[in-house]
GROMACS .gro file of C-alpha atoms in nm:
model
  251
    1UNK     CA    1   8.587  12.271  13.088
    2UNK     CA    2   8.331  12.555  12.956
    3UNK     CA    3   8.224  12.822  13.176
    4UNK     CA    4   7.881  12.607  13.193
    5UNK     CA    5   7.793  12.478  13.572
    6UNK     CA    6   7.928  12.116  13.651
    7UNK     CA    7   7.579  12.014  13.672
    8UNK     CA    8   7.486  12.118  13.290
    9UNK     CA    9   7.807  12.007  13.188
   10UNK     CA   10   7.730  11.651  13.332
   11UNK     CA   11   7.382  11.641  13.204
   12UNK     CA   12   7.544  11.726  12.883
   13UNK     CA   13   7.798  11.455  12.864
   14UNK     CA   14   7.563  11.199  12.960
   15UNK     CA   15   7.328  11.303  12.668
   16UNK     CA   16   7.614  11.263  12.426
   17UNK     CA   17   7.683  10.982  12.527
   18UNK     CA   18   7.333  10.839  12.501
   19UNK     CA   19   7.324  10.983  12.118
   20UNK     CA   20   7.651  10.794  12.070
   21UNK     CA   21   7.442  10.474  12.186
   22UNK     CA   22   7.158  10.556  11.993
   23UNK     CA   23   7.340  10.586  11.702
   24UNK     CA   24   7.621  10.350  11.688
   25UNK     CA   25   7.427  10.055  11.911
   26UNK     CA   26   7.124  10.064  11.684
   27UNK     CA   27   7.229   9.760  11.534
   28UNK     CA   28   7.338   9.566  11.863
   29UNK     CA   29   7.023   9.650  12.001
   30UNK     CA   30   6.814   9.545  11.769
   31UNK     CA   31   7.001   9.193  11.763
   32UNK     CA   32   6.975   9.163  12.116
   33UNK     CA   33   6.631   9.243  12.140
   34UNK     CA   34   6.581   8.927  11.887
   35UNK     CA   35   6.793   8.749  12.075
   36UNK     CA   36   6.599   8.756  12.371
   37UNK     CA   37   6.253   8.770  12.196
   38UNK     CA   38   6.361   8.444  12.017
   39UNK     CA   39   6.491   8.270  12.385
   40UNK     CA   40   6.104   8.374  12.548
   41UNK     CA   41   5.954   8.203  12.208
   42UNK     CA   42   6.160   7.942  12.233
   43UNK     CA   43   6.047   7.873  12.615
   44UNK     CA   44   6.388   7.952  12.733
   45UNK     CA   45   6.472   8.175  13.096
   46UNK     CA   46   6.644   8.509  13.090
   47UNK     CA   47   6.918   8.621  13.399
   48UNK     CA   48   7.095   8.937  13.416
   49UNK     CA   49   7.435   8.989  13.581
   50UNK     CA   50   7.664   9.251  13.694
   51UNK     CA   51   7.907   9.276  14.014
   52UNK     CA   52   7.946   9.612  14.175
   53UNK     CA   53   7.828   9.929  14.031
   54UNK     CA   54   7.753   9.764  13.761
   55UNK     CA   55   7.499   9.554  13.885
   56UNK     CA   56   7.229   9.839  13.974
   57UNK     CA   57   7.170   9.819  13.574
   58UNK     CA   58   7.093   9.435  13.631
   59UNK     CA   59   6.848   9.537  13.916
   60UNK     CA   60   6.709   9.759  13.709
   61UNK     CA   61   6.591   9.451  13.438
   62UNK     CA   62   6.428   9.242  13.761
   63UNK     CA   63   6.059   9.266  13.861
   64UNK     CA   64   6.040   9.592  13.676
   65UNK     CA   65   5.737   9.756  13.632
   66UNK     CA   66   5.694   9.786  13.241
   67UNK     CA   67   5.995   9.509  13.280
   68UNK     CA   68   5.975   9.184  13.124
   69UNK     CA   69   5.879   8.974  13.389
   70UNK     CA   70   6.078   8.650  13.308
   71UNK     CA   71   6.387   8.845  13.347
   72UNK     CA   72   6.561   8.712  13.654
   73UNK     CA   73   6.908   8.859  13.873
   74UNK     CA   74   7.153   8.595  13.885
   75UNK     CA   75   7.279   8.696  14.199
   76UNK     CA   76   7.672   8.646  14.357
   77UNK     CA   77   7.683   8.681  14.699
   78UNK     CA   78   7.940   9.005  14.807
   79UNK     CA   79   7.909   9.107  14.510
   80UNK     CA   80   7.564   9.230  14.422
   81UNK     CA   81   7.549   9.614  14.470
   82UNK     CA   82   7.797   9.750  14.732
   83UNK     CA   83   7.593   9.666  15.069
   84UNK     CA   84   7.900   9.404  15.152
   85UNK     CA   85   8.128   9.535  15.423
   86UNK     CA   86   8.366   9.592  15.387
   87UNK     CA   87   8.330   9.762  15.023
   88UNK     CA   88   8.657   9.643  14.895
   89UNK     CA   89   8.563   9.299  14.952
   90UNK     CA   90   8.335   9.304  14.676
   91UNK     CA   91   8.597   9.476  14.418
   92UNK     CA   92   8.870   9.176  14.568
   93UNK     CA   93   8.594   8.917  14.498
   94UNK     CA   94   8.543   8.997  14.106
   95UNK     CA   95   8.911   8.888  14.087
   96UNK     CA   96   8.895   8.537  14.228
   97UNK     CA   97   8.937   8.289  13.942
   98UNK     CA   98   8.718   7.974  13.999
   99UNK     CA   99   8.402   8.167  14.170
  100UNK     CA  100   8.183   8.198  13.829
  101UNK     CA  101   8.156   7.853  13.769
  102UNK     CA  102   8.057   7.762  14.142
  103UNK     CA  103   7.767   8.024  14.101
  104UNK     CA  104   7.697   7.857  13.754
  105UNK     CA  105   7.673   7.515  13.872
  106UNK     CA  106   7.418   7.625  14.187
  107UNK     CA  107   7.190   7.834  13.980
  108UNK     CA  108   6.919   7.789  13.725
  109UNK     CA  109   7.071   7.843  13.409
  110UNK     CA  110   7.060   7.595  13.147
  111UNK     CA  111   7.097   7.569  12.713
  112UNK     CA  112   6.858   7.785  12.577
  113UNK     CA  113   6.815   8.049  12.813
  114UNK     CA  114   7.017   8.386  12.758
  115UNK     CA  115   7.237   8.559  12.998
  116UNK     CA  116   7.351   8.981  13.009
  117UNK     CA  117   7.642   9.007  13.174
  118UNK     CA  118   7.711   9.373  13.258
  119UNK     CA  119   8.063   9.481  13.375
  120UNK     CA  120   8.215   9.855  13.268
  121UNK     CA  121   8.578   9.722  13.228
  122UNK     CA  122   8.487   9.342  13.122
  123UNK     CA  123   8.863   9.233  13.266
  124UNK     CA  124   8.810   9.119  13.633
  125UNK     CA  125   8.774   8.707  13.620
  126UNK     CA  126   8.428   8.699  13.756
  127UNK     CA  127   8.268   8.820  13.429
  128UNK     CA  128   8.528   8.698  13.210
  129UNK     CA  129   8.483   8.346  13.356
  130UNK     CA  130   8.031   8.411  13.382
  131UNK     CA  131   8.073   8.438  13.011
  132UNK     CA  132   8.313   8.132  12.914
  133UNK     CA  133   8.141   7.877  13.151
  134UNK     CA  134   7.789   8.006  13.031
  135UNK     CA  135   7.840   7.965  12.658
  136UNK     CA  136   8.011   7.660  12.782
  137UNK     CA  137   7.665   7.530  12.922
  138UNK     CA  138   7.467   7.620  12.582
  139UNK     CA  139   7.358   7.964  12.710
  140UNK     CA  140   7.324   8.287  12.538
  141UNK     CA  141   7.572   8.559  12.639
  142UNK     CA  142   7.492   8.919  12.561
  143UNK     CA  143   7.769   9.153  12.690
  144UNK     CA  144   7.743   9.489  12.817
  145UNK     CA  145   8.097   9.689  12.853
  146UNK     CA  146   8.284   9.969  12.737
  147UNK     CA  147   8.512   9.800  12.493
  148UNK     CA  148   8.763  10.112  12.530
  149UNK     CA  149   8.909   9.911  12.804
  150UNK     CA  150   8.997   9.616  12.601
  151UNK     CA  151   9.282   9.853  12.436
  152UNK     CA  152   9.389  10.050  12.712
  153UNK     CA  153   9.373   9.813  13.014
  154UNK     CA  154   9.530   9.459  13.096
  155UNK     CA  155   9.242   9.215  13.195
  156UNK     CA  156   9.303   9.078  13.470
  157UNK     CA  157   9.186   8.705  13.374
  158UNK     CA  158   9.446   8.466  13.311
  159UNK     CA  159   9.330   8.392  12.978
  160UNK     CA  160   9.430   8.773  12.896
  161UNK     CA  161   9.028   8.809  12.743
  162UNK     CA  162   8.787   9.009  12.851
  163UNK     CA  163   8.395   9.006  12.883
  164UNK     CA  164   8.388   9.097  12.500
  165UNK     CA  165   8.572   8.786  12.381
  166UNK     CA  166   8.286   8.561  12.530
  167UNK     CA  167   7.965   8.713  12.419
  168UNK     CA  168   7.730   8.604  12.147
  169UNK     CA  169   7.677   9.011  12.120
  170UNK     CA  170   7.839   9.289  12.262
  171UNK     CA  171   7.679   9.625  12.351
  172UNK     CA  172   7.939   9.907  12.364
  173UNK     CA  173   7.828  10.190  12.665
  174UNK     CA  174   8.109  10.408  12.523
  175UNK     CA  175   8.233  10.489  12.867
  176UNK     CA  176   8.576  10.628  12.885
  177UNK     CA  177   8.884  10.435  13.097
  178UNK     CA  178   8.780  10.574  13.477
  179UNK     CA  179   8.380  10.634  13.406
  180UNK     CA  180   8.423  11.024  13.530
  181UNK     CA  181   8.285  11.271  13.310
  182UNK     CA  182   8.416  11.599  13.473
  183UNK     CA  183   8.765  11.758  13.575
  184UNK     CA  184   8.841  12.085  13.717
  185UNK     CA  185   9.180  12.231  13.804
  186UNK     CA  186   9.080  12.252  14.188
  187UNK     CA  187   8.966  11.897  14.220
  188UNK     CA  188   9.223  11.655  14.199
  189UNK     CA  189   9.075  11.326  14.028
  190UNK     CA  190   8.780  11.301  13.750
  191UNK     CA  191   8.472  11.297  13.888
  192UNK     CA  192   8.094  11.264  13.778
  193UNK     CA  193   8.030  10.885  13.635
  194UNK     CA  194   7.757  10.834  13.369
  195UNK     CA  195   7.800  10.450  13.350
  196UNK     CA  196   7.475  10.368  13.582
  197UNK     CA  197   7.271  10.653  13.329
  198UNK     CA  198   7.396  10.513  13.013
  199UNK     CA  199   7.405  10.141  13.076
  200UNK     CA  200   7.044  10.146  13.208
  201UNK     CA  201   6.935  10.343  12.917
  202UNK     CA  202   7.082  10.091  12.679
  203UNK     CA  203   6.951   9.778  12.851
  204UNK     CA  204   6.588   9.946  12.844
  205UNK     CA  205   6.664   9.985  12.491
  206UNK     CA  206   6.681   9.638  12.423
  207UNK     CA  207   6.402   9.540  12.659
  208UNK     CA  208   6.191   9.748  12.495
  209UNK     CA  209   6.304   9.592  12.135
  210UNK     CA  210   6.226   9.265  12.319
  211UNK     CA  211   5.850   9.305  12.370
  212UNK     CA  212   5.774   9.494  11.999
  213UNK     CA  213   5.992   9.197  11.880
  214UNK     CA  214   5.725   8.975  12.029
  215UNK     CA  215   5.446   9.157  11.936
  216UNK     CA  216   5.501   9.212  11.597
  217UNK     CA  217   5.542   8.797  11.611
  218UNK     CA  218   5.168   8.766  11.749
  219UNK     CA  219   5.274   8.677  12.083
  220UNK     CA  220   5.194   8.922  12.470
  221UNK     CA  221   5.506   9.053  12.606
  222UNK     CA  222   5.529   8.901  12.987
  223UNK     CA  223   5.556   9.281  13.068
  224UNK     CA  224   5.464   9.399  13.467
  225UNK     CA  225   5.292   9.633  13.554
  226UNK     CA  226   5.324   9.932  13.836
  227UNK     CA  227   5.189   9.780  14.162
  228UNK     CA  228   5.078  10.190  14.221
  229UNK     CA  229   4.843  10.160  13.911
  230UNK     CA  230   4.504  10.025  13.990
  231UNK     CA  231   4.480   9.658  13.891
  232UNK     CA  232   4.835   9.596  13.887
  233UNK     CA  233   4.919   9.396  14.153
  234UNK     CA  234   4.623   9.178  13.940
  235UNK     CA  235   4.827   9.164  13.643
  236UNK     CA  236   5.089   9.070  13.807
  237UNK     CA  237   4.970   8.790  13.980
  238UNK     CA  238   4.859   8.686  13.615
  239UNK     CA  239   5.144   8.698  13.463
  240UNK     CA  240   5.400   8.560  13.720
  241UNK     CA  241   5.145   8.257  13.760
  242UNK     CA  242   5.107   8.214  13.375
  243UNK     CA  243   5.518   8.172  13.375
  244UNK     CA  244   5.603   8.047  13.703
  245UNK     CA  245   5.844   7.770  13.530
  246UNK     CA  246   6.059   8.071  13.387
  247UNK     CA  247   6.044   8.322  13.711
  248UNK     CA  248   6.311   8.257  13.995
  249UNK     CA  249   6.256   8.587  14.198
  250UNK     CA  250   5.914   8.483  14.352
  251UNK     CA  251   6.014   8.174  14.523
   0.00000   0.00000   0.00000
């Protein structure tokens, strides 16, 4: 490491690592930002997964302000965020084979809606499974991993895929195997994860080519507004009422 701070180093790493995105995602983006425009034209839903840690960059999609509102968590109980006790639990449950398709069958989803799946490794059987059994059912998949695991890990499905297999588009967070950023000699694992930072950045990304996709086609972007901004709780109300078919989060 350079003789820079841990915390500039960090910062620095992450930034790299959103150029990287920037630059080598462009295209992936922009397809997935079609994608998505084309499944809100089309009248379809949208959902957003992710177990763990990786599902605080799903959160971030749902009932967002500057968010698109249609944008729905399709949520798996234990394994939503780390509040389950006790922690492991939730890690234990993203290997049980069988569990995607029982969420699948009790939630909303049907053809013609689109689905991001977010997992960092993509090789546990929960999303492995989310993305077989929803392009099974006609939906979209868009995938958001760090492919470097698909060379250097085993998944852990019994198929031997991994997210990336199943996934009408894959976006590529460039996270290294372990998601730490930092070592030092006098600490004795890597430390400092930018997966949250980068994965967030690039799913704005694509949100953001969502609504110029659908503006450039003539057509509002169901975007929310701050409830802290005077008039937006009014906007809102407009636009969750205008799609109430297509929102889940409200009922």
């Amino acid at each position: 490491m350079s003789d820079r701070a841990p915390a500039g180093q960090f910062l620095d790493a992450a930034i790299d690592l959103l150029r990287r995105v920037r630059d080598e995602e462009a295209d992936s983006v922009t397809a997935a930002g079609t994608l998505l425009a084309d499944t809100v034209e089309s009248g379809g839903r949208l959902f957003a997964f992710g177990a763990g840690h990786s599902s605080l960059a799903a959160q971030d999609l749902v009932y967002r302000a500057g968010g698109l509102a249609l944008m729905n968590l399709l949520a798996v109980p234990g394994v939503v965020g780390v509040d389950v006790r006790p922690a492991p639990l939730g890690s234990a449950l993203e290997r049980v084979d069988g569990l995607a398709s029982a969420v699948l069958d009790s939630s909303p989803l049907r053809a013609g809606d689109a689905l991001l799946i977010i997992s960092l490794s993509g090789r546990n059987a929960l999303p492995v499974e989310m993305a077989m059994h929803a392009q099974a059912r006609g939906v979209r998949v868009i995938g958001v991993t760090s492919v470097a695991y698909a060379t250097e890990t085993r998944s852990r499905h019994s198929s031997g895929t991994y997210l990336k297999d199943h996934c009408d588009l894959v976006l590529d967070s460039k996270i290294a195997v372990g998601d730490a950023e930092l070592t030092l000699d006098n600490v004795p694992a890597p430390f400092a994860p930018a997966s949250t930072v980068v994965t967030s950045a690039l799913l704005q990304a694509v949100m953001a080519t969502t609504a110029a996709t659908l503006a450039d086609r003539g057509l509002e972007p169901p975007l929310l507004r701050s409830g802290n901004v005077d008039g937006g709780h009014d906007w809102n109300g407009r636009v969750m009422e205008q799609y109430r078919d297509r929102i889940f989060y409200r009922h």
